[in-house]
């Protein structure tokens, strides 16, 4: 309330200045094509004439990431840092501190014939206000030209704090430019989390200084299975590799930070570890030797849970990972770890006996809890796929529910934080059409745009007092069948547009039809950003 009255005061002050007589160029909110849709948009009378010499007036307490955004999008415009010395027309970015605790990502955007005012509690809120403002300008911007902005009032805030997308760079590798583009596109959709799946059976893709063989050996596979020719195996006969140096990782982290995107690195354990074991077989149960995976699926050879040196190895890796990524959360995988080797391993069996564990599932729980303790000792927290519920959840772990919502519900019932990313509809490696023959080859399944748009990350079964444990949701982009950046974009967009609205606009979003109308306008932006998105078909409309 305090904030709203302060804001009204500012509006009155700006309204006292002389105004122009331009008509509002739009007559309905949908034609603005804003994605994700703000919580409240009211069109007003008139328009604001944005001139080439119009300054951006940025509050002195605002984070310099905001200056960075303005400089990038409006390179010819002056930035004035003292709003009190400023008189005249401009784009004012203002922090309003109040006693009322408001959501940190919230913003207000007011456009009148007399000026533009974005106000927020935090710089991050201003960032999202700027993203909305940017969508009101032409898609391809020439900031030396005059533009007309519709007079309006927007009140906006996200429903969910975790608005994410994941990308698997192990199955296929994508270079720095693409990773940055992927992150930038997330920020443009007001998404704030990038889950970077850096290692798996088919490659280890992050330089670890203390274990150079992880990338020397683990980042290259000798060939790749063709489509689904697993048995008999048909490979393409071509070596495939790539990894990110630590300097490159730092560069991406800094790039994402500029855009208020947090990166969650994922280091898989105890399963999906064949590439690491090919480099360091001594941390397996059998001692190897192993080859980096050449086909997709689940592999029996996983880290040995009975060998203390396995934990030293993983802790040393995690030290370097935590040094690179400031994220509070570190994803430690935990999914799809067959217990075959542990059952036959004397060391693993000895551990079960010594620790009075019931079985191999309890050994998995021991493994995750031991790693959690280490990660917690460094002031961080773990996230794991829902298999980490097996044998008992680690005390502070956050669960990423992928095999449906059951795991997420069970974790929330135990008062653990949850990220909902059930295969249906959050796996964006699934087909987007029933007509699979007309689509590029994919892993299977069917997750059309409509299903994504209609997703609600809060399961009905969850009692009201547990719903707060659901932090949000994310898209998972597994790349077994995405060998090119174009294919990744085709699978991710426009489904990420729909998910951004599920997570940002949340329960106050309008109908799917309304989304489709705005999306058609938004496609012009995706064109300007050179995104290789999938076009709508009759099935989608
Ligand atoms: C997963 O899809 N194995 C998390
Ligand atoms: Zn073992």
PDB file of N, CA and C in Angstrom, residues 293-358:
ATOM      1  N   UNK A 293      30.786 -43.373 -22.748  1.00  0.00           N
ATOM      2  CA  UNK A 293      29.594 -43.934 -23.381  1.00  0.00           C
ATOM      3  C   UNK A 293      29.412 -43.481 -24.819  1.00  0.00           C
ATOM      4  N   UNK A 294      29.008 -44.433 -25.666  1.00  0.00           N
ATOM      5  CA  UNK A 294      28.772 -44.094 -27.076  1.00  0.00           C
ATOM      6  C   UNK A 294      27.289 -44.217 -27.418  1.00  0.00           C
ATOM      7  N   UNK A 295      26.527 -44.767 -26.479  1.00  0.00           N
ATOM      8  CA  UNK A 295      25.070 -44.848 -26.701  1.00  0.00           C
ATOM      9  C   UNK A 295      24.356 -44.293 -25.479  1.00  0.00           C
ATOM     10  N   UNK A 296      23.050 -44.073 -25.631  1.00  0.00           N
ATOM     11  CA  UNK A 296      22.271 -43.447 -24.557  1.00  0.00           C
ATOM     12  C   UNK A 296      21.709 -44.509 -23.618  1.00  0.00           C
ATOM     13  N   UNK A 297      21.294 -44.085 -22.447  1.00  0.00           N
ATOM     14  CA  UNK A 297      20.655 -45.021 -21.523  1.00  0.00           C
ATOM     15  C   UNK A 297      21.252 -44.938 -20.130  1.00  0.00           C
ATOM     16  N   UNK A 298      21.127 -46.062 -19.432  1.00  0.00           N
ATOM     17  CA  UNK A 298      21.594 -46.126 -18.047  1.00  0.00           C
ATOM     18  C   UNK A 298      22.681 -47.192 -17.979  1.00  0.00           C
ATOM     19  N   UNK A 299      23.786 -46.881 -17.334  1.00  0.00           N
ATOM     20  CA  UNK A 299      24.925 -47.803 -17.281  1.00  0.00           C
ATOM     21  C   UNK A 299      25.126 -48.347 -15.862  1.00  0.00           C
ATOM     22  N   UNK A 300      25.570 -49.616 -15.819  1.00  0.00           N
ATOM     23  CA  UNK A 300      25.709 -50.291 -14.516  1.00  0.00           C
ATOM     24  C   UNK A 300      26.899 -49.784 -13.726  1.00  0.00           C
ATOM     25  N   UNK A 301      27.951 -49.337 -14.425  1.00  0.00           N
ATOM     26  CA  UNK A 301      29.158 -48.920 -13.712  1.00  0.00           C
ATOM     27  C   UNK A 301      28.993 -47.518 -13.146  1.00  0.00           C
ATOM     28  N   UNK A 302      29.025 -47.453 -11.818  1.00  0.00           N
ATOM     29  CA  UNK A 302      28.807 -46.184 -11.117  1.00  0.00           C
ATOM     30  C   UNK A 302      29.922 -46.030 -10.069  1.00  0.00           C
ATOM     31  N   UNK A 303      29.967 -44.915  -9.378  1.00  0.00           N
ATOM     32  CA  UNK A 303      31.008 -44.728  -8.366  1.00  0.00           C
ATOM     33  C   UNK A 303      30.858 -45.763  -7.241  1.00  0.00           C
ATOM     34  N   UNK A 304      31.983 -46.235  -6.737  1.00  0.00           N
ATOM     35  CA  UNK A 304      31.976 -47.185  -5.624  1.00  0.00           C
ATOM     36  C   UNK A 304      31.703 -46.426  -4.326  1.00  0.00           C
ATOM     37  N   UNK A 305      30.676 -46.884  -3.619  1.00  0.00           N
ATOM     38  CA  UNK A 305      30.280 -46.198  -2.382  1.00  0.00           C
ATOM     39  C   UNK A 305      31.039 -46.738  -1.173  1.00  0.00           C
ATOM     40  N   UNK A 306      31.820 -47.814  -1.398  1.00  0.00           N
ATOM     41  CA  UNK A 306      32.535 -48.414  -0.274  1.00  0.00           C
ATOM     42  C   UNK A 306      33.955 -47.896  -0.149  1.00  0.00           C
ATOM     43  N   UNK A 307      34.368 -47.111  -1.130  1.00  0.00           N
ATOM     44  CA  UNK A 307      35.755 -46.673  -1.199  1.00  0.00           C
ATOM     45  C   UNK A 307      35.849 -45.213  -0.739  1.00  0.00           C
ATOM     46  N   UNK A 308      36.538 -44.971   0.368  1.00  0.00           N
ATOM     47  CA  UNK A 308      36.619 -43.596   0.878  1.00  0.00           C
ATOM     48  C   UNK A 308      37.262 -42.647  -0.126  1.00  0.00           C
ATOM     49  N   UNK A 309      38.167 -43.194  -0.941  1.00  0.00           N
ATOM     50  CA  UNK A 309      38.847 -42.297  -1.879  1.00  0.00           C
ATOM     51  C   UNK A 309      37.890 -41.766  -2.959  1.00  0.00           C
ATOM     52  N   UNK A 310      36.777 -42.484  -3.206  1.00  0.00           N
ATOM     53  CA  UNK A 310      35.751 -41.965  -4.124  1.00  0.00           C
ATOM     54  C   UNK A 310      35.230 -40.628  -3.607  1.00  0.00           C
ATOM     55  N   UNK A 311      35.009 -40.576  -2.304  1.00  0.00           N
ATOM     56  CA  UNK A 311      34.454 -39.346  -1.716  1.00  0.00           C
ATOM     57  C   UNK A 311      35.479 -38.210  -1.755  1.00  0.00           C
ATOM     58  N   UNK A 312      36.759 -38.560  -1.538  1.00  0.00           N
ATOM     59  CA  UNK A 312      37.811 -37.526  -1.628  1.00  0.00           C
ATOM     60  C   UNK A 312      37.828 -36.961  -3.053  1.00  0.00           C
ATOM     61  N   UNK A 313      37.772 -37.869  -4.030  1.00  0.00           N
ATOM     62  CA  UNK A 313      37.743 -37.477  -5.447  1.00  0.00           C
ATOM     63  C   UNK A 313      36.576 -36.518  -5.718  1.00  0.00           C
ATOM     64  N   UNK A 314      35.385 -36.906  -5.285  1.00  0.00           N
ATOM     65  CA  UNK A 314      34.198 -36.079  -5.558  1.00  0.00           C
ATOM     66  C   UNK A 314      34.237 -34.760  -4.791  1.00  0.00           C
ATOM     67  N   UNK A 315      34.761 -34.819  -3.575  1.00  0.00           N
ATOM     68  CA  UNK A 315      34.839 -33.575  -2.787  1.00  0.00           C
ATOM     69  C   UNK A 315      35.828 -32.590  -3.422  1.00  0.00           C
ATOM     70  N   UNK A 316      36.929 -33.114  -3.932  1.00  0.00           N
ATOM     71  CA  UNK A 316      37.897 -32.233  -4.608  1.00  0.00           C
ATOM     72  C   UNK A 316      37.273 -31.610  -5.865  1.00  0.00           C
ATOM     73  N   UNK A 317      36.514 -32.411  -6.585  1.00  0.00           N
ATOM     74  CA  UNK A 317      35.820 -31.876  -7.774  1.00  0.00           C
ATOM     75  C   UNK A 317      34.827 -30.797  -7.344  1.00  0.00           C
ATOM     76  N   UNK A 318      34.047 -31.118  -6.316  1.00  0.00           N
ATOM     77  CA  UNK A 318      33.030 -30.153  -5.862  1.00  0.00           C
ATOM     78  C   UNK A 318      33.671 -28.858  -5.355  1.00  0.00           C
ATOM     79  N   UNK A 319      34.852 -28.966  -4.762  1.00  0.00           N
ATOM     80  CA  UNK A 319      35.569 -27.745  -4.329  1.00  0.00           C
ATOM     81  C   UNK A 319      35.779 -26.810  -5.516  1.00  0.00           C
ATOM     82  N   UNK A 320      36.244 -27.379  -6.618  1.00  0.00           N
ATOM     83  CA  UNK A 320      36.501 -26.542  -7.805  1.00  0.00           C
ATOM     84  C   UNK A 320      35.190 -26.021  -8.392  1.00  0.00           C
ATOM     85  N   UNK A 321      34.173 -26.874  -8.374  1.00  0.00           N
ATOM     86  CA  UNK A 321      32.866 -26.469  -8.916  1.00  0.00           C
ATOM     87  C   UNK A 321      32.286 -25.316  -8.082  1.00  0.00           C
ATOM     88  N   UNK A 322      32.393 -25.452  -6.758  1.00  0.00           N
ATOM     89  CA  UNK A 322      31.824 -24.406  -5.892  1.00  0.00           C
ATOM     90  C   UNK A 322      32.625 -23.108  -5.994  1.00  0.00           C
ATOM     91  N   UNK A 323      33.891 -23.249  -6.332  1.00  0.00           N
ATOM     92  CA  UNK A 323      34.722 -22.073  -6.545  1.00  0.00           C
ATOM     93  C   UNK A 323      34.280 -21.308  -7.800  1.00  0.00           C
ATOM     94  N   UNK A 324      33.833 -22.064  -8.789  1.00  0.00           N
ATOM     95  CA  UNK A 324      33.429 -21.450 -10.066  1.00  0.00           C
ATOM     96  C   UNK A 324      32.014 -20.891 -10.034  1.00  0.00           C
ATOM     97  N   UNK A 325      31.130 -21.600  -9.316  1.00  0.00           N
ATOM     98  CA  UNK A 325      29.714 -21.236  -9.334  1.00  0.00           C
ATOM     99  C   UNK A 325      29.297 -20.701  -7.970  1.00  0.00           C
ATOM    100  N   UNK A 326      28.879 -19.437  -7.899  1.00  0.00           N
ATOM    101  CA  UNK A 326      28.469 -18.885  -6.604  1.00  0.00           C
ATOM    102  C   UNK A 326      27.113 -19.390  -6.120  1.00  0.00           C
ATOM    103  N   UNK A 327      26.417 -20.175  -6.931  1.00  0.00           N
ATOM    104  CA  UNK A 327      25.069 -20.625  -6.600  1.00  0.00           C
ATOM    105  C   UNK A 327      24.961 -21.262  -5.214  1.00  0.00           C
ATOM    106  N   UNK A 328      23.884 -20.923  -4.523  1.00  0.00           N
ATOM    107  CA  UNK A 328      23.598 -21.573  -3.231  1.00  0.00           C
ATOM    108  C   UNK A 328      23.381 -23.075  -3.439  1.00  0.00           C
ATOM    109  N   UNK A 329      22.779 -23.425  -4.579  1.00  0.00           N
ATOM    110  CA  UNK A 329      22.469 -24.828  -4.856  1.00  0.00           C
ATOM    111  C   UNK A 329      23.488 -25.459  -5.808  1.00  0.00           C
ATOM    112  N   UNK A 330      23.905 -26.657  -5.445  1.00  0.00           N
ATOM    113  CA  UNK A 330      24.744 -27.470  -6.333  1.00  0.00           C
ATOM    114  C   UNK A 330      23.949 -28.756  -6.585  1.00  0.00           C
ATOM    115  N   UNK A 331      23.759 -29.081  -7.869  1.00  0.00           N
ATOM    116  CA  UNK A 331      22.986 -30.284  -8.221  1.00  0.00           C
ATOM    117  C   UNK A 331      23.936 -31.477  -8.269  1.00  0.00           C
ATOM    118  N   UNK A 332      23.598 -32.517  -7.528  1.00  0.00           N
ATOM    119  CA  UNK A 332      24.510 -33.676  -7.475  1.00  0.00           C
ATOM    120  C   UNK A 332      23.894 -34.906  -8.176  1.00  0.00           C
ATOM    121  N   UNK A 333      22.897 -34.672  -8.988  1.00  0.00           N
ATOM    122  CA  UNK A 333      22.325 -35.778  -9.770  1.00  0.00           C
ATOM    123  C   UNK A 333      21.528 -36.726  -8.885  1.00  0.00           C
ATOM    124  N   UNK A 334      22.035 -37.969  -8.763  1.00  0.00           N
ATOM    125  CA  UNK A 334      21.378 -38.947  -7.903  1.00  0.00           C
ATOM    126  C   UNK A 334      20.397 -39.843  -8.621  1.00  0.00           C
ATOM    127  N   UNK A 335      20.149 -39.592  -9.918  1.00  0.00           N
ATOM    128  CA  UNK A 335      19.156 -40.382 -10.640  1.00  0.00           C
ATOM    129  C   UNK A 335      19.766 -41.631 -11.264  1.00  0.00           C
ATOM    130  N   UNK A 336      18.910 -42.582 -11.532  1.00  0.00           N
ATOM    131  CA  UNK A 336      19.213 -43.750 -12.356  1.00  0.00           C
ATOM    132  C   UNK A 336      20.587 -44.373 -12.040  1.00  0.00           C
ATOM    133  N   UNK A 337      20.731 -44.796 -10.790  1.00  0.00           N
ATOM    134  CA  UNK A 337      21.980 -45.451 -10.375  1.00  0.00           C
ATOM    135  C   UNK A 337      21.683 -46.926 -10.064  1.00  0.00           C
ATOM    136  N   UNK A 338      21.897 -47.817 -11.050  1.00  0.00           N
ATOM    137  CA  UNK A 338      21.620 -49.247 -10.811  1.00  0.00           C
ATOM    138  C   UNK A 338      22.508 -49.779  -9.684  1.00  0.00           C
ATOM    139  N   UNK A 339      21.973 -50.722  -8.946  1.00  0.00           N
ATOM    140  CA  UNK A 339      22.705 -51.197  -7.768  1.00  0.00           C
ATOM    141  C   UNK A 339      23.487 -52.492  -8.045  1.00  0.00           C
ATOM    142  N   UNK A 340      23.506 -52.894  -9.315  1.00  0.00           N
ATOM    143  CA  UNK A 340      24.160 -54.161  -9.709  1.00  0.00           C
ATOM    144  C   UNK A 340      25.583 -54.264  -9.179  1.00  0.00           C
ATOM    145  N   UNK A 341      26.390 -53.260  -9.438  1.00  0.00           N
ATOM    146  CA  UNK A 341      27.802 -53.333  -9.029  1.00  0.00           C
ATOM    147  C   UNK A 341      27.940 -53.292  -7.508  1.00  0.00           C
ATOM    148  N   UNK A 342      27.158 -52.486  -6.848  1.00  0.00           N
ATOM    149  CA  UNK A 342      27.242 -52.370  -5.384  1.00  0.00           C
ATOM    150  C   UNK A 342      26.913 -53.713  -4.712  1.00  0.00           C
ATOM    151  N   UNK A 343      25.966 -54.449  -5.344  1.00  0.00           N
ATOM    152  CA  UNK A 343      25.576 -55.748  -4.767  1.00  0.00           C
ATOM    153  C   UNK A 343      26.728 -56.733  -4.806  1.00  0.00           C
ATOM    154  N   UNK A 344      27.575 -56.602  -5.824  1.00  0.00           N
ATOM    155  CA  UNK A 344      28.669 -57.571  -6.011  1.00  0.00           C
ATOM    156  C   UNK A 344      30.011 -57.059  -5.488  1.00  0.00           C
ATOM    157  N   UNK A 345      30.033 -55.885  -4.908  1.00  0.00           N
ATOM    158  CA  UNK A 345      31.305 -55.266  -4.525  1.00  0.00           C
ATOM    159  C   UNK A 345      31.567 -55.465  -3.031  1.00  0.00           C
ATOM    160  N   UNK A 346      32.719 -56.050  -2.714  1.00  0.00           N
ATOM    161  CA  UNK A 346      33.056 -56.328  -1.305  1.00  0.00           C
ATOM    162  C   UNK A 346      33.121 -55.030  -0.496  1.00  0.00           C
ATOM    163  N   UNK A 347      33.666 -53.983  -1.089  1.00  0.00           N
ATOM    164  CA  UNK A 347      33.800 -52.715  -0.358  1.00  0.00           C
ATOM    165  C   UNK A 347      32.428 -52.094  -0.078  1.00  0.00           C
ATOM    166  N   UNK A 348      31.558 -52.136  -1.070  1.00  0.00           N
ATOM    167  CA  UNK A 348      30.208 -51.578  -0.871  1.00  0.00           C
ATOM    168  C   UNK A 348      29.449 -52.383   0.178  1.00  0.00           C
ATOM    169  N   UNK A 349      29.616 -53.723   0.107  1.00  0.00           N
ATOM    170  CA  UNK A 349      28.924 -54.571   1.085  1.00  0.00           C
ATOM    171  C   UNK A 349      29.465 -54.334   2.497  1.00  0.00           C
ATOM    172  N   UNK A 350      30.774 -54.121   2.572  1.00  0.00           N
ATOM    173  CA  UNK A 350      31.404 -53.828   3.861  1.00  0.00           C
ATOM    174  C   UNK A 350      30.848 -52.514   4.446  1.00  0.00           C
ATOM    175  N   UNK A 351      30.649 -51.546   3.553  1.00  0.00           N
ATOM    176  CA  UNK A 351      30.089 -50.243   3.992  1.00  0.00           C
ATOM    177  C   UNK A 351      28.679 -50.443   4.548  1.00  0.00           C
ATOM    178  N   UNK A 352      27.895 -51.262   3.850  1.00  0.00           N
ATOM    179  CA  UNK A 352      26.509 -51.514   4.292  1.00  0.00           C
ATOM    180  C   UNK A 352      26.523 -52.095   5.700  1.00  0.00           C
ATOM    181  N   UNK A 353      27.463 -53.052   5.907  1.00  0.00           N
ATOM    182  CA  UNK A 353      27.554 -53.713   7.210  1.00  0.00           C
ATOM    183  C   UNK A 353      27.999 -52.733   8.296  1.00  0.00           C
ATOM    184  N   UNK A 354      29.069 -52.050   7.978  1.00  0.00           N
ATOM    185  CA  UNK A 354      29.682 -51.127   8.935  1.00  0.00           C
ATOM    186  C   UNK A 354      28.729 -50.004   9.367  1.00  0.00           C
ATOM    187  N   UNK A 355      27.955 -49.533   8.406  1.00  0.00           N
ATOM    188  CA  UNK A 355      27.058 -48.394   8.686  1.00  0.00           C
ATOM    189  C   UNK A 355      25.653 -48.861   9.081  1.00  0.00           C
ATOM    190  N   UNK A 356      25.487 -50.172   9.207  1.00  0.00           N
ATOM    191  CA  UNK A 356      24.190 -50.772   9.582  1.00  0.00           C
ATOM    192  C   UNK A 356      23.084 -50.324   8.627  1.00  0.00           C
ATOM    193  N   UNK A 357      23.391 -50.386   7.347  1.00  0.00           N
ATOM    194  CA  UNK A 357      22.413 -49.976   6.336  1.00  0.00           C
ATOM    195  C   UNK A 357      21.568 -51.180   5.927  1.00  0.00           C
ATOM    196  N   UNK A 358      20.327 -50.934   5.558  1.00  0.00           N
ATOM    197  CA  UNK A 358      19.410 -52.035   5.246  1.00  0.00           C
ATOM    198  C   UNK A 358      19.771 -52.711   3.924  1.00  0.00           C
TER     199      UNK A 358
END
